[in-house]
mmCIF file with all atom_site columns, C-alpha atoms and ligand atoms in Angstrom:
data_model
loop_
_atom_site.group_PDB
_atom_site.id
_atom_site.type_symbol
_atom_site.label_atom_id
_atom_site.label_alt_id
_atom_site.label_comp_id
_atom_site.label_asym_id
_atom_site.label_entity_id
_atom_site.label_seq_id
_atom_site.pdbx_PDB_ins_code
_atom_site.Cartn_x
_atom_site.Cartn_y
_atom_site.Cartn_z
_atom_site.occupancy
_atom_site.B_iso_or_equiv
_atom_site.pdbx_formal_charge
_atom_site.auth_seq_id
_atom_site.auth_comp_id
_atom_site.auth_asym_id
_atom_site.auth_atom_id
_atom_site.pdbx_PDB_model_num
ATOM   1   C  CA  . MET A 1 1   ? -20.155 -13.981 -4.634  1.00 45.00 ? 1   MET A CA  1
ATOM   2   C  CA  . ASN A 1 2   ? -22.666 -11.723 -4.013  1.00 45.00 ? 2   ASN A CA  1
ATOM   3   C  CA  . GLU A 1 3   ? -23.415 -10.334 -7.052  1.00 58.00 ? 3   GLU A CA  1
ATOM   4   C  CA  . SER A 1 4   ? -24.894 -7.669  -5.745  1.00 70.00 ? 4   SER A CA  1
ATOM   5   C  CA  . ALA A 1 5   ? -21.454 -6.028  -3.889  1.00 76.00 ? 5   ALA A CA  1
ATOM   6   C  CA  . PRO A 1 6   ? -20.645 -3.114  -5.518  1.00 88.00 ? 6   PRO A CA  1
ATOM   7   C  CA  . ILE A 1 7   ? -17.179 -1.690  -6.572  1.00 92.00 ? 7   ILE A CA  1
ATOM   8   C  CA  . CYS A 1 8   ? -14.798 -0.748  -3.311  1.00 93.00 ? 8   CYS A CA  1
ATOM   9   C  CA  . PRO A 1 9   ? -15.024 3.393   -3.151  1.00 90.00 ? 9   PRO A CA  1
ATOM   10  C  CA  . LYS A 1 10  ? -11.863 4.086   -2.562  1.00 93.00 ? 10  LYS A CA  1
ATOM   11  C  CA  . CYS A 1 11  ? -9.670  1.425   -4.623  1.00 96.00 ? 11  CYS A CA  1
ATOM   12  C  CA  . GLU A 1 12  ? -12.371 0.551   -6.783  1.00 94.00 ? 12  GLU A CA  1
ATOM   13  C  CA  . SER A 1 13  ? -11.433 -3.010  -6.006  1.00 95.00 ? 13  SER A CA  1
ATOM   14  C  CA  . GLU A 1 14  ? -14.248 -5.495  -7.636  1.00 93.00 ? 14  GLU A CA  1
ATOM   15  C  CA  . TYR A 1 15  ? -13.254 -7.985  -4.506  1.00 94.00 ? 15  TYR A CA  1
ATOM   16  C  CA  . VAL A 1 16  ? -16.033 -6.403  -2.553  1.00 94.00 ? 16  VAL A CA  1
ATOM   17  C  CA  . TYR A 1 17  ? -17.766 -8.464  -0.164  1.00 93.00 ? 17  TYR A CA  1
ATOM   18  C  CA  . GLN A 1 18  ? -20.532 -8.188  2.620   1.00 91.00 ? 18  GLN A CA  1
ATOM   19  C  CA  . ASP A 1 19  ? -20.220 -8.905  5.901   1.00 90.00 ? 19  ASP A CA  1
ATOM   20  C  CA  . GLN A 1 20  ? -23.373 -8.592  7.783   1.00 88.00 ? 20  GLN A CA  1
ATOM   21  C  CA  . THR A 1 21  ? -24.783 -4.838  7.287   1.00 87.00 ? 21  THR A CA  1
ATOM   22  C  CA  . LEU A 1 22  ? -21.204 -4.176  6.347   1.00 91.00 ? 22  LEU A CA  1
ATOM   23  C  CA  . PHE A 1 23  ? -19.562 -4.260  2.563   1.00 93.00 ? 23  PHE A CA  1
ATOM   24  C  CA  . ILE A 1 24  ? -15.206 -4.851  3.331   1.00 94.00 ? 24  ILE A CA  1
ATOM   25  C  CA  . CYS A 1 25  ? -12.641 -4.385  0.523   1.00 96.00 ? 25  CYS A CA  1
ATOM   26  C  CA  . PRO A 1 26  ? -10.110 -7.295  0.644   1.00 96.00 ? 26  PRO A CA  1
ATOM   27  C  CA  . GLU A 1 27  ? -7.804  -5.005  -1.486  1.00 96.00 ? 27  GLU A CA  1
ATOM   28  C  CA  . CYS A 1 28  ? -7.513  -1.711  0.925   1.00 97.00 ? 28  CYS A CA  1
ATOM   29  C  CA  . ASN A 1 29  ? -9.523  -2.947  3.850   1.00 95.00 ? 29  ASN A CA  1
ATOM   30  C  CA  . PHE A 1 30  ? -11.708 -0.125  3.657   1.00 95.00 ? 30  PHE A CA  1
ATOM   31  C  CA  . GLU A 1 31  ? -15.138 -1.086  5.275   1.00 93.00 ? 31  GLU A CA  1
ATOM   32  C  CA  . TRP A 1 32  ? -18.673 0.568   4.902   1.00 89.00 ? 32  TRP A CA  1
ATOM   33  C  CA  . ASP A 1 33  ? -22.396 0.271   5.469   1.00 85.00 ? 33  ASP A CA  1
ATOM   34  C  CA  . PRO A 1 34  ? -24.377 0.891   2.785   1.00 79.00 ? 34  PRO A CA  1
ATOM   35  C  CA  . THR A 1 35  ? -27.244 1.897   4.504   1.00 76.00 ? 35  THR A CA  1
ATOM   36  C  CA  . GLU A 1 36  ? -25.721 4.997   5.640   1.00 67.00 ? 36  GLU A CA  1
ATOM   37  C  CA  . PRO A 1 37  ? -26.754 8.104   3.411   1.00 64.00 ? 37  PRO A CA  1
ATOM   38  C  CA  . ASP A 1 38  ? -23.831 8.965   1.148   1.00 60.00 ? 38  ASP A CA  1
ATOM   39  C  CA  . GLU A 1 39  ? -22.280 11.465  1.909   1.00 58.00 ? 39  GLU A CA  1
ATOM   40  C  CA  . ASP A 1 40  ? -19.699 11.757  -0.848  1.00 64.00 ? 40  ASP A CA  1
ATOM   41  C  CA  . GLU A 1 41  ? -21.915 12.127  -3.443  1.00 74.00 ? 41  GLU A CA  1
ATOM   42  C  CA  . LEU A 1 42  ? -20.329 14.319  -6.147  1.00 83.00 ? 42  LEU A CA  1
ATOM   43  C  CA  . ILE A 1 43  ? -22.709 17.475  -6.956  1.00 89.00 ? 43  ILE A CA  1
ATOM   44  C  CA  . ILE A 1 44  ? -21.024 19.316  -9.547  1.00 93.00 ? 44  ILE A CA  1
ATOM   45  C  CA  . LYS A 1 45  ? -22.507 22.556  -11.039 1.00 95.00 ? 45  LYS A CA  1
ATOM   46  C  CA  . ASP A 1 46  ? -21.768 23.953  -14.996 1.00 96.00 ? 46  ASP A CA  1
ATOM   47  C  CA  . ILE A 1 47  ? -21.471 27.619  -14.480 1.00 96.00 ? 47  ILE A CA  1
ATOM   48  C  CA  . TYR A 1 48  ? -25.126 28.793  -14.308 1.00 95.00 ? 48  TYR A CA  1
ATOM   49  C  CA  . GLY A 1 49  ? -25.493 26.540  -10.828 1.00 95.00 ? 49  GLY A CA  1
ATOM   50  C  CA  . ASN A 1 50  ? -27.155 23.281  -13.399 1.00 95.00 ? 50  ASN A CA  1
ATOM   51  C  CA  . ARG A 1 51  ? -26.318 19.731  -11.500 1.00 94.00 ? 51  ARG A CA  1
ATOM   52  C  CA  . LEU A 1 52  ? -24.406 17.680  -14.268 1.00 94.00 ? 52  LEU A CA  1
ATOM   53  C  CA  . VAL A 1 53  ? -25.628 14.192  -14.340 1.00 93.00 ? 53  VAL A CA  1
ATOM   54  C  CA  . VAL A 1 54  ? -23.922 11.221  -15.911 1.00 93.00 ? 54  VAL A CA  1
ATOM   55  C  CA  . GLY A 1 55  ? -25.351 11.477  -19.479 1.00 96.00 ? 55  GLY A CA  1
ATOM   56  C  CA  . ASP A 1 56  ? -25.869 14.933  -19.745 1.00 97.00 ? 56  ASP A CA  1
ATOM   57  C  CA  . LYS A 1 57  ? -25.431 16.731  -22.628 1.00 97.00 ? 57  LYS A CA  1
ATOM   58  C  CA  . LEU A 1 58  ? -22.728 19.747  -22.382 1.00 97.00 ? 58  LEU A CA  1
ATOM   59  C  CA  . THR A 1 59  ? -21.808 22.795  -24.483 1.00 98.00 ? 59  THR A CA  1
ATOM   60  C  CA  . LEU A 1 60  ? -18.583 24.602  -24.107 1.00 97.00 ? 60  LEU A CA  1
ATOM   61  C  CA  . ILE A 1 61  ? -18.588 28.146  -23.065 1.00 97.00 ? 61  ILE A CA  1
ATOM   62  C  CA  . LYS A 1 62  ? -15.111 28.300  -23.682 1.00 95.00 ? 62  LYS A CA  1
ATOM   63  C  CA  . ASP A 1 63  ? -12.137 27.551  -26.072 1.00 95.00 ? 63  ASP A CA  1
ATOM   64  C  CA  . LEU A 1 64  ? -10.055 24.950  -23.723 1.00 93.00 ? 64  LEU A CA  1
ATOM   65  C  CA  . ARG A 1 65  ? -6.615  24.383  -24.757 1.00 90.00 ? 65  ARG A CA  1
ATOM   66  C  CA  . VAL A 1 66  ? -6.357  20.577  -23.967 1.00 86.00 ? 66  VAL A CA  1
ATOM   67  C  CA  . LYS A 1 67  ? -3.150  20.014  -21.332 1.00 81.00 ? 67  LYS A CA  1
ATOM   68  C  CA  . GLY A 1 68  ? 0.238   18.358  -22.955 1.00 86.00 ? 68  GLY A CA  1
ATOM   69  C  CA  . SER A 1 69  ? -1.096  19.133  -26.053 1.00 87.00 ? 69  SER A CA  1
ATOM   70  C  CA  . SER A 1 70  ? -1.960  21.715  -28.788 1.00 90.00 ? 70  SER A CA  1
ATOM   71  C  CA  . ILE A 1 71  ? -4.941  20.253  -29.058 1.00 89.00 ? 71  ILE A CA  1
ATOM   72  C  CA  . VAL A 1 72  ? -7.846  23.547  -28.668 1.00 93.00 ? 72  VAL A CA  1
ATOM   73  C  CA  . LEU A 1 73  ? -11.556 22.385  -28.183 1.00 94.00 ? 73  LEU A CA  1
ATOM   74  C  CA  . LYS A 1 74  ? -13.528 24.634  -30.316 1.00 95.00 ? 74  LYS A CA  1
ATOM   75  C  CA  . ILE A 1 75  ? -16.120 26.788  -27.781 1.00 96.00 ? 75  ILE A CA  1
ATOM   76  C  CA  . GLY A 1 76  ? -19.408 25.406  -29.124 1.00 97.00 ? 76  GLY A CA  1
ATOM   77  C  CA  . SER A 1 77  ? -18.266 22.087  -29.119 1.00 96.00 ? 77  SER A CA  1
ATOM   78  C  CA  . LYS A 1 78  ? -20.863 19.848  -27.255 1.00 97.00 ? 78  LYS A CA  1
ATOM   79  C  CA  . ALA A 1 79  ? -19.660 16.470  -25.479 1.00 97.00 ? 79  ALA A CA  1
ATOM   80  C  CA  . THR A 1 80  ? -21.678 13.942  -23.683 1.00 98.00 ? 80  THR A CA  1
ATOM   81  C  CA  . ILE A 1 81  ? -20.789 13.709  -19.300 1.00 96.00 ? 81  ILE A CA  1
ATOM   82  C  CA  . LYS A 1 82  ? -19.793 9.713   -19.663 1.00 96.00 ? 82  LYS A CA  1
ATOM   83  C  CA  . ARG A 1 83  ? -18.283 10.285  -15.579 1.00 94.00 ? 83  ARG A CA  1
ATOM   84  C  CA  . LEU A 1 84  ? -18.434 12.338  -12.776 1.00 93.00 ? 84  LEU A CA  1
ATOM   85  C  CA  . LEU A 1 85  ? -14.985 12.331  -10.557 1.00 91.00 ? 85  LEU A CA  1
ATOM   86  C  CA  . ASP A 1 86  ? -13.516 14.237  -7.602  1.00 88.00 ? 86  ASP A CA  1
ATOM   87  C  CA  . GLY A 1 87  ? -10.932 17.020  -7.907  1.00 88.00 ? 87  GLY A CA  1
ATOM   88  C  CA  . ASP A 1 88  ? -10.897 20.173  -10.329 1.00 89.00 ? 88  ASP A CA  1
ATOM   89  C  CA  . HIS A 1 89  ? -11.530 18.374  -13.873 1.00 93.00 ? 89  HIS A CA  1
ATOM   90  C  CA  . PRO A 1 90  ? -14.537 16.744  -12.528 1.00 94.00 ? 90  PRO A CA  1
ATOM   91  C  CA  . LEU A 1 91  ? -16.566 16.254  -16.148 1.00 96.00 ? 91  LEU A CA  1
ATOM   92  C  CA  . ASP A 1 92  ? -15.533 12.879  -17.790 1.00 96.00 ? 92  ASP A CA  1
ATOM   93  C  CA  . CYS A 1 93  ? -16.216 13.686  -21.668 1.00 96.00 ? 93  CYS A CA  1
ATOM   94  C  CA  . LYS A 1 94  ? -16.786 12.134  -24.694 1.00 97.00 ? 94  LYS A CA  1
ATOM   95  C  CA  . VAL A 1 95  ? -16.373 15.473  -27.010 1.00 96.00 ? 95  VAL A CA  1
ATOM   96  C  CA  . GLU A 1 96  ? -17.902 15.547  -29.807 1.00 95.00 ? 96  GLU A CA  1
ATOM   97  C  CA  . GLY A 1 97  ? -14.894 15.317  -32.821 1.00 93.00 ? 97  GLY A CA  1
ATOM   98  C  CA  . TYR A 1 98  ? -12.083 14.646  -30.062 1.00 92.00 ? 98  TYR A CA  1
ATOM   99  C  CA  . GLY A 1 99  ? -13.012 11.903  -28.491 1.00 93.00 ? 99  GLY A CA  1
ATOM   100 C  CA  . ASP A 1 100 ? -12.840 11.834  -24.822 1.00 94.00 ? 100 ASP A CA  1
ATOM   101 C  CA  . MET A 1 101 ? -11.681 14.453  -22.447 1.00 93.00 ? 101 MET A CA  1
ATOM   102 C  CA  . LEU A 1 102 ? -11.888 15.418  -18.941 1.00 93.00 ? 102 LEU A CA  1
ATOM   103 C  CA  . ILE A 1 103 ? -13.200 19.147  -18.046 1.00 95.00 ? 103 ILE A CA  1
ATOM   104 C  CA  . LYS A 1 104 ? -13.456 21.595  -15.582 1.00 95.00 ? 104 LYS A CA  1
ATOM   105 C  CA  . ALA A 1 105 ? -17.285 22.012  -14.879 1.00 95.00 ? 105 ALA A CA  1
ATOM   106 C  CA  . ASP A 1 106 ? -16.930 26.030  -15.257 1.00 95.00 ? 106 ASP A CA  1
ATOM   107 C  CA  . LYS A 1 107 ? -15.959 25.730  -18.973 1.00 96.00 ? 107 LYS A CA  1
ATOM   108 C  CA  . VAL A 1 108 ? -19.559 24.073  -19.553 1.00 97.00 ? 108 VAL A CA  1
ATOM   109 C  CA  . LYS A 1 109 ? -23.105 25.128  -19.666 1.00 97.00 ? 109 LYS A CA  1
ATOM   110 C  CA  . LYS A 1 110 ? -25.900 22.262  -19.909 1.00 97.00 ? 110 LYS A CA  1
ATOM   111 C  CA  . ALA A 1 111 ? -27.133 21.676  -23.824 1.00 93.00 ? 111 ALA A CA  1
HETATM 112 ZN ZN1 . ZN  B 2 .   ? -10.733 -1.304  -1.710  1.00 75.28 ? 201 ZN  B ZN1 1
#
């Protein structure tokens, strides 16, 4: 096993292997060249245009109703970014007092 092989960016398989300069995923057959610049790098910004990265502390600037539940995250709640995702709820956060939530970037500001 090649310990430096990353997980597959398409299917998150851990069984990626390296063939010369390419990484190859045996599960979805995705191939990529790790020396190419990463064009898929996620640029996610808060309401004021500050770039957000994993580990940033956030403050909610609006009350947020959690989809499919009666929970409301109160304005001013603090959150920490655990992961950045593609899509319209790009912030996978741990919200103090509530737990893990997916949040839209325009509902927060960098603390
Ligand atoms: Zn894959």
